[in-house]
Amino acid sequence: MDSASRDYYFKKLNKKSNAVMLQGLFNWLLVAGLVSCSVTDSKDTQPISSYHDYCVLGAGPSGLQMGYFLEKQGRDYIVLERSDIPGSFFQRYPRHNRLISINKQYTGKSNKEFNLRHDWNSLLSDDDTLLFRHYSSEFYPHRESMLHYLKDYTSKLGIKVKYGTEIISVHKFDEGTSCALLVATGLWVPHIINFPGSEHLEGYESISVDAKTFVGQTVLILGKGNSAFETATNLLGVTNHIHLYSRSPVRLAWETHYVGDLRAFNNELLDTYQLKSLDGLVEGSLEELAVLKDNQGQLHLTLAQLLQELNVSTHAEKHGLDSQTLMALLPSYQDDNFSMRRPYNRIIRCLGFEFDFSIFRNGTKLTPVAGGRKKYPRITPWYEAVNDPGIFVIGTASHSIDHRKSAGGFIHGFRYTVRAVHHILEKRHHGNVWPTTVQPTSLLLKNILRRLNEASGIYQMFSVLGDVVLMQSKGSQFKYLEEFPLLSLPKLEDLSGHQVEPSGLFVINMEYGKNLSNVLGKNRAVTSWKDAWRSNFLHPVIYFYKALPTESEMRLRPQDWPLPRPQAIHPIVEDFLTEWSAPVSHIQPLRRFLENCLGTDLRTFYAVSMSALCCFEALVRRLCTLYGTWPSFLQEVLSEVVPREELFGAGGVEGKMTLRILFRRVKVLPLRILPSSVHFSCVSAVFSRSPSLLHPYLTGRLQPFSISSTRWVTFSIQDGEDFTERVLNSQLPVLVDFHAQWCGPCKILGPRLEKMVAKQNGKVTMAKVDIDDHTDLAIEYGVSAVPTVLAVKNGNVIDKFVGIKDEDQLDAFIRKLIGP
């Protein structure tokens, strides 16, 4: 359709429907009802048309989130909203005001990414003032706080929203174009099941929230979700009794791990039911029901089949059925123990909401998902309409991908799936590949651990979004892609723009265990890394593939598996604190798994330029000798040295890691052994390339010096061979101190041990083993906590202790080791 034809089509359609057409450079014509003057020219009452590369339908949380990404990227877009404010859904819902999304203000950490794991209301942005904790201090906030938050989010970030524009229909043109329609309308149409007498029901969307209007009444609620229990909780104190009826038993979120199931915040009626206080739950088919109204205005439940058999209509009597006819139609006529034989004053429908399919017509084919998820539109794993490429569904309406599995229907989940869709659009229409970081393989373990312990996206969207690590250059480096849709893995190259090399790829996923029958039982958790495969709580699982799984493999994957069977898989044991940083239980098994998959030693980055290390330690030792302590200005020297990647010939991020490790070791210099003769010229050589690294205070003050041969009784272990030579093969007794830099008690015990060892006049030596550097030694010697001190004599462990000891206890321990 050319420009002239399109304009003619607009005018012709305007005369018929008096509607506004908003058509971007995509394939769709949006016919919008004229609901406010904001969509017309102020000087002309005729509707106008607008053209944009991206059109977002709905200014709810997901629409605004997409608007933020489009605005940040400088794209041509518009967000269309039928109301006059963003997030208008929250003007009315939840009906009883309280959200069930957690607003946890305090976590004990300042890391923003980590804190988003426990902030279920904030949208993503670079503005820290737009965190929801600044808008409410309530753990379960009021919906008014969400309205205020979304208003500020829109205005502060400059998101382009056209209010007062209700989309009546979406039409598709046959011409090929290159942009997208983003459907963020959510689920807002009340789900209604029609059966005989359903006209007597009241809906959740319109029911009074004033509990006084229910005083002394008997109430039946259809549904057992949060809206049903929210309504019941509001009425518990004023009704005779409340019954909840649905086809399936109540599902508790703390049992199923699905945030959309019944939350503890709303389940007070379970107490009154199980403690026999007149309220109760009943299961049965809603479609088989019928409701009869008697001449007193009371409502009776029966079966539609009985009405059909007796050929009776629920509208047979204007003022209700007479008692004789009514009794013959009730199940209690044949079964006097029928659970719901008492009449109700009111019946309330609380069956949730569904997607509005009515606007998609004339060539658009946004159709419902088959089966139990038919309230959602059918979309691909990358959130694109199955039958209409270019239409993307985001937000709550995209929850068909992970319904009852993850958090994609809620803000704390779809804020990340919206970002994933934006990455896909950037690749498809603008050639921008999925954001990645490229680093040497030596840093793979560190990057994975950081993401496992900080990342919010894979934590909230468990089993739906995962990190993908693409190994490159024959395994010498890797690309790290964050939060990729797992079910889209076969199309990773097309969607992300990154190629998979023969070195293979890792997929980092968060998963719950499959055993949901014992979530609060005595043996509900495992703690040993050997039993990681039995973990029930949320825990990381690492998959290794030599090549991308195919679409066929994805379809035929084992039941309940998020991904096809890999070449290797590694579950990390669940952790009570959800912190996967324990050297023995978490880090060491993961490192060995990665090494086995890659055929390389991931500890090699420790072995860098040992000569430079020795020279630098010699320099610092001399300074400590001269000044009697760690010179304050030396920290300034180190702070300037650390960013200089060229030092020691190490480049990029690996160089920085090397330097940090080096300086950490320098700070414990009194515990280390140096070569017997180290000349200052070595130090001069180290700094010859960058003399500016030396602090001005040192210039002119340092002179060449040498260190005479000295017997040091305290040393740090370098590797397994060093441990064997200097501990197991030692002719002297050895104290082995297993410690860690982050361990507070270790920092107290260490100096005490050194002091006591020094008093023995060379009769005993002391080996320092950092468990972060030598987790294999920690595992071999059964170290499960630090500090742990072993007493080794003639290569055998003869004694040990864990924790802090005073000097008298240490003296006795050492004398026992030395012997007579």
mmCIF file of C-alpha atoms in Angstrom, residues 174 231 293 312 328 335 350 417 455 524-525 587 597 608 652 708 727 740 771 782:
data_model
loop_
_atom_site.group_PDB
_atom_site.id
_atom_site.type_symbol
_atom_site.label_atom_id
_atom_site.label_comp_id
_atom_site.label_asym_id
_atom_site.label_seq_id
_atom_site.Cartn_x
_atom_site.Cartn_y
_atom_site.Cartn_z
ATOM 1 C CA ASP A 174 0.548 -7.310 3.589
ATOM 2 C CA THR A 231 -12.153 -11.251 49.522
ATOM 3 C CA LYS A 293 -32.944 -18.382 43.479
ATOM 4 C CA VAL A 312 -36.669 -26.343 34.455
ATOM 5 C CA ALA A 328 -36.835 -31.409 43.798
ATOM 6 C CA ASP A 335 -28.214 -36.868 49.248
ATOM 7 C CA CYS A 350 -13.290 -14.551 41.915
ATOM 8 C CA THR A 417 11.919 -10.832 30.165
ATOM 9 C CA ALA A 455 22.261 -11.701 39.825
ATOM 10 C CA ARG A 524 13.670 -31.061 53.655
ATOM 11 C CA ALA A 525 17.219 -29.941 52.805
ATOM 12 C CA ILE A 587 33.596 -23.489 44.890
ATOM 13 C CA CYS A 597 34.657 -29.936 30.815
ATOM 14 C CA VAL A 608 52.184 -15.286 37.240
ATOM 15 C CA GLY A 652 43.164 -6.841 30.751
ATOM 16 C CA SER A 708 70.891 -12.156 53.974
ATOM 17 C CA VAL A 727 55.026 -29.930 55.624
ATOM 18 C CA ALA A 740 40.844 -17.296 54.802
ATOM 19 C CA ILE A 771 41.547 -22.240 51.667
ATOM 20 C CA GLY A 782 38.560 -32.420 56.163
#
